[in-house]
Amino acid sequence: GVILLMFSAGLETNLQDMLKTGPIAFFIACAGVIVPLIGGYLLHSLFYGFSPVGSIEFYKAVFIGVILTATSVSITVQTLRELGQLKGIVGTTILNAAIIDDVLGIIVLTFVIGLKNPNVNPMNVIRNTVLFFAFSIIVGLIFYYIFKYLNSKYPHRRRIPIFGLALCMAMSYIAEKYFGIADITGAYIAGIILCNIRDSNYIAEKMDISSYMLFGPVFFASIGLKTSIEYFSLSLLLYSILFIAIALSAKIIGCGLMAKLFKFNKRDSVKIGVGMMIRGEVALIVSQKGLSVGLLDPVFFTPVILLILFSSIVTPIILKFLYREKQ
């Protein structure tokens, strides 16, 4: 389920728009990754103690920051569309920065998972990551043209989504088996490879049937089953409140200040920061991966779910207020 969700996310990526935005969206996305990453690490360390660099507890603290890096922009996009602001400079910047933000977040996730093994040389992790992305570029170019040819020869045929799914599974397996990279990274890359072919929407529709109708609900149900409220305490409640506060403010501060550096006015900078603060399915996917590799305890699913619920409700309200107040 998680692999198909990331494959679908890759398919929905507009690679051309992402490349066109140039340095502005990239640097805003970088700030939107770095500030929450540091904030999450500091929060966890202040609550549970600072651990030696390289220890498993150190990487658990870093992983809390990794969870906070991802942006889910779907609700923001819908809000901007309702306000008629999706195609404006602010809306375009939010959309493309969020896409780049997720790519950077996946790269950070890859590094942290690779480094958490004490027997692994950090240079090997860097080397494997670079080799994987170099491999992905070569394979991506080859399969892009293969799928482009198949798409022209067999337009809108079911074999195209089947071949796409095969590529997704192959990239996921190769990433984990031969490069030590998270399987969801391979799935996301497979989606990006196919996102610009003519029938990418058709593939996405077919994937949605299995992903959102079957495997997606199973994945989210498994998250619910693994969410532990047995040990919920006042301490965890305080942690959850601060977790949400840092998650939201880190995006506003990081993305907003970077936007201001690129000559956006104060109000538009705040809009960009607010638009980037929402979290969703990507945060859950990253959390699930953390649980499976031993970097996240089940009890911390509760703050993540509360963050997703709160940010999904609050973000559209604040955005509408910011736009309507100007009007």
PDB file of C-alpha atoms in Angstrom, residues 126-285:
ATOM      1  CA  ILE A 126      26.505   8.959   0.528  1.00  0.00           C
ATOM      2  CA  ARG A 127      28.085   6.919  -2.271  1.00  0.00           C
ATOM      3  CA  ASN A 128      25.103   4.552  -2.527  1.00  0.00           C
ATOM      4  CA  THR A 129      22.656   7.466  -2.530  1.00  0.00           C
ATOM      5  CA  VAL A 130      24.551   9.273  -5.298  1.00  0.00           C
ATOM      6  CA  LEU A 131      24.861   6.030  -7.294  1.00  0.00           C
ATOM      7  CA  PHE A 132      21.149   5.313  -6.898  1.00  0.00           C
ATOM      8  CA  PHE A 133      20.098   8.727  -8.182  1.00  0.00           C
ATOM      9  CA  ALA A 134      22.613   8.471 -11.050  1.00  0.00           C
ATOM     10  CA  PHE A 135      21.183   5.025 -11.837  1.00  0.00           C
ATOM     11  CA  SER A 136      17.661   6.480 -11.629  1.00  0.00           C
ATOM     12  CA  ILE A 137      18.499   9.213 -14.150  1.00  0.00           C
ATOM     13  CA  ILE A 138      19.887   6.688 -16.660  1.00  0.00           C
ATOM     14  CA  VAL A 139      17.050   4.193 -16.153  1.00  0.00           C
ATOM     15  CA  GLY A 140      14.542   7.037 -16.125  1.00  0.00           C
ATOM     16  CA  LEU A 141      15.642   8.325 -19.517  1.00  0.00           C
ATOM     17  CA  ILE A 142      15.587   4.820 -21.020  1.00  0.00           C
ATOM     18  CA  PHE A 143      12.170   3.893 -19.659  1.00  0.00           C
ATOM     19  CA  TYR A 144      10.701   7.318 -20.374  1.00  0.00           C
ATOM     20  CA  TYR A 145      11.318   6.785 -24.092  1.00  0.00           C
ATOM     21  CA  ILE A 146      10.216   3.140 -23.914  1.00  0.00           C
ATOM     22  CA  PHE A 147       6.928   4.158 -22.303  1.00  0.00           C
ATOM     23  CA  LYS A 148       6.574   7.088 -24.680  1.00  0.00           C
ATOM     24  CA  TYR A 149       6.839   4.645 -27.609  1.00  0.00           C
ATOM     25  CA  LEU A 150       4.418   2.161 -25.995  1.00  0.00           C
ATOM     26  CA  ASN A 151       2.049   5.022 -25.260  1.00  0.00           C
ATOM     27  CA  SER A 152       1.998   6.114 -28.907  1.00  0.00           C
ATOM     28  CA  LYS A 153       1.603   2.524 -30.155  1.00  0.00           C
ATOM     29  CA  TYR A 154      -0.962   1.403 -27.555  1.00  0.00           C
ATOM     30  CA  PRO A 155      -2.690   4.574 -26.304  1.00  0.00           C
ATOM     31  CA  HIS A 156      -5.018   4.225 -23.346  1.00  0.00           C
ATOM     32  CA  ARG A 157      -4.487   0.474 -23.066  1.00  0.00           C
ATOM     33  CA  ARG A 158      -4.423  -1.423 -19.790  1.00  0.00           C
ATOM     34  CA  ARG A 159      -0.955  -2.794 -20.527  1.00  0.00           C
ATOM     35  CA  ILE A 160       0.543   0.671 -19.918  1.00  0.00           C
ATOM     36  CA  PRO A 161      -0.509   0.831 -16.216  1.00  0.00           C
ATOM     37  CA  ILE A 162       0.574  -2.819 -15.812  1.00  0.00           C
ATOM     38  CA  PHE A 163       4.047  -2.041 -17.177  1.00  0.00           C
ATOM     39  CA  GLY A 164       4.111   1.081 -15.007  1.00  0.00           C
ATOM     40  CA  LEU A 165       3.332  -0.966 -11.909  1.00  0.00           C
ATOM     41  CA  ALA A 166       6.089  -3.414 -12.880  1.00  0.00           C
ATOM     42  CA  LEU A 167       8.554  -0.509 -13.136  1.00  0.00           C
ATOM     43  CA  CYS A 168       7.413   0.745  -9.718  1.00  0.00           C
ATOM     44  CA  MET A 169       7.973  -2.639  -8.074  1.00  0.00           C
ATOM     45  CA  ALA A 170      11.324  -3.121  -9.827  1.00  0.00           C
ATOM     46  CA  MET A 171      12.612   0.312  -8.764  1.00  0.00           C
ATOM     47  CA  SER A 172      11.435  -0.282  -5.177  1.00  0.00           C
ATOM     48  CA  TYR A 173      13.192  -3.655  -5.040  1.00  0.00           C
ATOM     49  CA  ILE A 174      16.424  -2.397  -6.640  1.00  0.00           C
ATOM     50  CA  ALA A 175      16.543   0.642  -4.333  1.00  0.00           C
ATOM     51  CA  GLU A 176      16.307  -1.452  -1.170  1.00  0.00           C
ATOM     52  CA  LYS A 177      18.170  -4.581  -2.282  1.00  0.00           C
ATOM     53  CA  TYR A 178      21.152  -3.145  -4.138  1.00  0.00           C
ATOM     54  CA  PHE A 179      21.556   0.406  -2.841  1.00  0.00           C
ATOM     55  CA  GLY A 180      20.215   0.194   0.718  1.00  0.00           C
ATOM     56  CA  ILE A 181      17.745   2.979  -0.120  1.00  0.00           C
ATOM     57  CA  ALA A 182      14.155   3.067   1.206  1.00  0.00           C
ATOM     58  CA  ASP A 183      11.810   1.170  -1.132  1.00  0.00           C
ATOM     59  CA  ILE A 184       9.376   4.093  -1.130  1.00  0.00           C
ATOM     60  CA  THR A 185      12.130   6.230  -2.700  1.00  0.00           C
ATOM     61  CA  GLY A 186      12.294   3.820  -5.638  1.00  0.00           C
ATOM     62  CA  ALA A 187       8.508   3.911  -6.004  1.00  0.00           C
ATOM     63  CA  TYR A 188       8.478   7.721  -5.968  1.00  0.00           C
ATOM     64  CA  ILE A 189      11.235   7.872  -8.603  1.00  0.00           C
ATOM     65  CA  ALA A 190       9.272   5.424 -10.794  1.00  0.00           C
ATOM     66  CA  GLY A 191       6.282   7.757 -10.623  1.00  0.00           C
ATOM     67  CA  ILE A 192       8.431  10.758 -11.573  1.00  0.00           C
ATOM     68  CA  ILE A 193       9.852   8.812 -14.562  1.00  0.00           C
ATOM     69  CA  LEU A 194       6.328   8.348 -15.929  1.00  0.00           C
ATOM     70  CA  CYS A 195       4.760  11.650 -14.850  1.00  0.00           C
ATOM     71  CA  ASN A 196       5.328  13.359 -18.213  1.00  0.00           C
ATOM     72  CA  ILE A 197       4.157  10.673 -20.637  1.00  0.00           C
ATOM     73  CA  ARG A 198       0.831  11.335 -22.357  1.00  0.00           C
ATOM     74  CA  ASP A 199      -1.104   8.676 -20.430  1.00  0.00           C
ATOM     75  CA  SER A 200       0.321   9.488 -16.992  1.00  0.00           C
ATOM     76  CA  ASN A 201      -3.149  10.515 -15.782  1.00  0.00           C
ATOM     77  CA  TYR A 202      -4.547   7.234 -17.103  1.00  0.00           C
ATOM     78  CA  ILE A 203      -1.892   5.282 -15.182  1.00  0.00           C
ATOM     79  CA  ALA A 204      -2.647   7.350 -12.070  1.00  0.00           C
ATOM     80  CA  GLU A 205      -6.381   6.615 -12.398  1.00  0.00           C
ATOM     81  CA  LYS A 206      -5.723   2.879 -12.617  1.00  0.00           C
ATOM     82  CA  MET A 207      -3.338   3.026  -9.670  1.00  0.00           C
ATOM     83  CA  ASP A 208      -5.905   4.985  -7.670  1.00  0.00           C
ATOM     84  CA  ILE A 209      -8.392   2.142  -8.016  1.00  0.00           C
ATOM     85  CA  SER A 210      -6.083  -0.311  -6.278  1.00  0.00           C
ATOM     86  CA  SER A 211      -4.224   2.212  -4.136  1.00  0.00           C
ATOM     87  CA  TYR A 212      -7.103   4.255  -2.712  1.00  0.00           C
ATOM     88  CA  MET A 213      -9.803   1.575  -2.855  1.00  0.00           C
ATOM     89  CA  LEU A 214      -7.816  -1.315  -1.361  1.00  0.00           C
ATOM     90  CA  PHE A 215      -4.156  -0.934  -0.417  1.00  0.00           C
ATOM     91  CA  GLY A 216      -4.404   2.682   0.767  1.00  0.00           C
ATOM     92  CA  PRO A 217      -7.205   2.013   3.276  1.00  0.00           C
ATOM     93  CA  VAL A 218      -5.353  -1.100   4.478  1.00  0.00           C
ATOM     94  CA  PHE A 219      -2.224   1.018   4.996  1.00  0.00           C
ATOM     95  CA  PHE A 220      -4.080   3.729   6.930  1.00  0.00           C
ATOM     96  CA  ALA A 221      -5.952   1.096   8.956  1.00  0.00           C
ATOM     97  CA  SER A 222      -2.623  -0.509   9.865  1.00  0.00           C
ATOM     98  CA  ILE A 223      -1.415   2.909  11.036  1.00  0.00           C
ATOM     99  CA  GLY A 224      -4.455   3.135  13.300  1.00  0.00           C
ATOM    100  CA  LEU A 225      -3.828  -0.345  14.683  1.00  0.00           C
ATOM    101  CA  LYS A 226      -0.209   0.517  15.432  1.00  0.00           C
ATOM    102  CA  THR A 227      -1.069   3.828  17.077  1.00  0.00           C
ATOM    103  CA  SER A 228      -0.626   3.316  20.783  1.00  0.00           C
ATOM    104  CA  ILE A 229      -2.834   5.303  23.159  1.00  0.00           C
ATOM    105  CA  GLU A 230      -2.159   2.892  26.010  1.00  0.00           C
ATOM    106  CA  TYR A 231       0.728   5.007  27.261  1.00  0.00           C
ATOM    107  CA  PHE A 232      -0.836   8.382  26.503  1.00  0.00           C
ATOM    108  CA  SER A 233       0.020  10.707  29.380  1.00  0.00           C
ATOM    109  CA  LEU A 234       0.201  14.377  30.272  1.00  0.00           C
ATOM    110  CA  SER A 235       3.841  14.301  29.199  1.00  0.00           C
ATOM    111  CA  LEU A 236       2.915  12.941  25.761  1.00  0.00           C
ATOM    112  CA  LEU A 237       0.053  15.457  25.515  1.00  0.00           C
ATOM    113  CA  LEU A 238       2.507  18.303  26.145  1.00  0.00           C
ATOM    114  CA  TYR A 239       4.894  16.722  23.630  1.00  0.00           C
ATOM    115  CA  SER A 240       2.064  16.548  21.065  1.00  0.00           C
ATOM    116  CA  ILE A 241       1.132  20.217  21.573  1.00  0.00           C
ATOM    117  CA  LEU A 242       4.745  21.345  21.153  1.00  0.00           C
ATOM    118  CA  PHE A 243       5.187  18.925  18.232  1.00  0.00           C
ATOM    119  CA  ILE A 244       2.263  20.571  16.418  1.00  0.00           C
ATOM    120  CA  ALA A 245       3.423  24.095  17.313  1.00  0.00           C
ATOM    121  CA  ILE A 246       6.959  23.460  16.043  1.00  0.00           C
ATOM    122  CA  ALA A 247       5.698  21.678  12.915  1.00  0.00           C
ATOM    123  CA  LEU A 248       3.516  24.635  11.903  1.00  0.00           C
ATOM    124  CA  SER A 249       5.805  27.478  12.973  1.00  0.00           C
ATOM    125  CA  ALA A 250       8.926  25.893  11.430  1.00  0.00           C
ATOM    126  CA  LYS A 251       7.358  25.937   7.962  1.00  0.00           C
ATOM    127  CA  ILE A 252       6.096  29.509   8.368  1.00  0.00           C
ATOM    128  CA  ILE A 253       9.479  30.716   9.634  1.00  0.00           C
ATOM    129  CA  GLY A 254      11.660  28.719   7.229  1.00  0.00           C
ATOM    130  CA  CYS A 255       9.631  29.107   4.030  1.00  0.00           C
ATOM    131  CA  GLY A 256       8.329  32.573   4.885  1.00  0.00           C
ATOM    132  CA  LEU A 257      11.758  34.065   5.612  1.00  0.00           C
ATOM    133  CA  MET A 258      13.252  32.490   2.493  1.00  0.00           C
ATOM    134  CA  ALA A 259      10.387  33.912   0.409  1.00  0.00           C
ATOM    135  CA  LYS A 260      11.079  37.339   1.948  1.00  0.00           C
ATOM    136  CA  LEU A 261      14.728  37.040   0.875  1.00  0.00           C
ATOM    137  CA  PHE A 262      13.482  36.550  -2.680  1.00  0.00           C
ATOM    138  CA  LYS A 263      11.648  39.894  -2.537  1.00  0.00           C
ATOM    139  CA  PHE A 264       8.137  38.624  -1.795  1.00  0.00           C
ATOM    140  CA  ASN A 265       6.272  41.148   0.345  1.00  0.00           C
ATOM    141  CA  LYS A 266       5.514  40.356   3.976  1.00  0.00           C
ATOM    142  CA  ARG A 267       1.934  39.169   3.377  1.00  0.00           C
ATOM    143  CA  ASP A 268       2.854  36.931   0.441  1.00  0.00           C
ATOM    144  CA  SER A 269       5.766  35.484   2.425  1.00  0.00           C
ATOM    145  CA  VAL A 270       3.362  34.544   5.228  1.00  0.00           C
ATOM    146  CA  LYS A 271       0.968  33.012   2.672  1.00  0.00           C
ATOM    147  CA  ILE A 272       3.776  30.838   1.317  1.00  0.00           C
ATOM    148  CA  GLY A 273       4.782  29.761   4.822  1.00  0.00           C
ATOM    149  CA  VAL A 274       1.182  28.933   5.767  1.00  0.00           C
ATOM    150  CA  GLY A 275       0.604  27.121   2.471  1.00  0.00           C
ATOM    151  CA  MET A 276       3.602  24.892   3.186  1.00  0.00           C
ATOM    152  CA  MET A 277       2.703  23.972   6.765  1.00  0.00           C
ATOM    153  CA  ILE A 278       0.054  21.334   6.074  1.00  0.00           C
ATOM    154  CA  ARG A 279       0.967  17.659   6.624  1.00  0.00           C
ATOM    155  CA  GLY A 280      -0.787  14.594   5.245  1.00  0.00           C
ATOM    156  CA  GLU A 281      -0.231  11.147   3.813  1.00  0.00           C
ATOM    157  CA  VAL A 282       3.516  11.633   3.210  1.00  0.00           C
ATOM    158  CA  ALA A 283       4.094  12.225   6.936  1.00  0.00           C
ATOM    159  CA  LEU A 284       2.212   8.992   7.662  1.00  0.00           C
ATOM    160  CA  ILE A 285       4.220   7.099   5.042  1.00  0.00           C
TER     161      ILE A 285
END
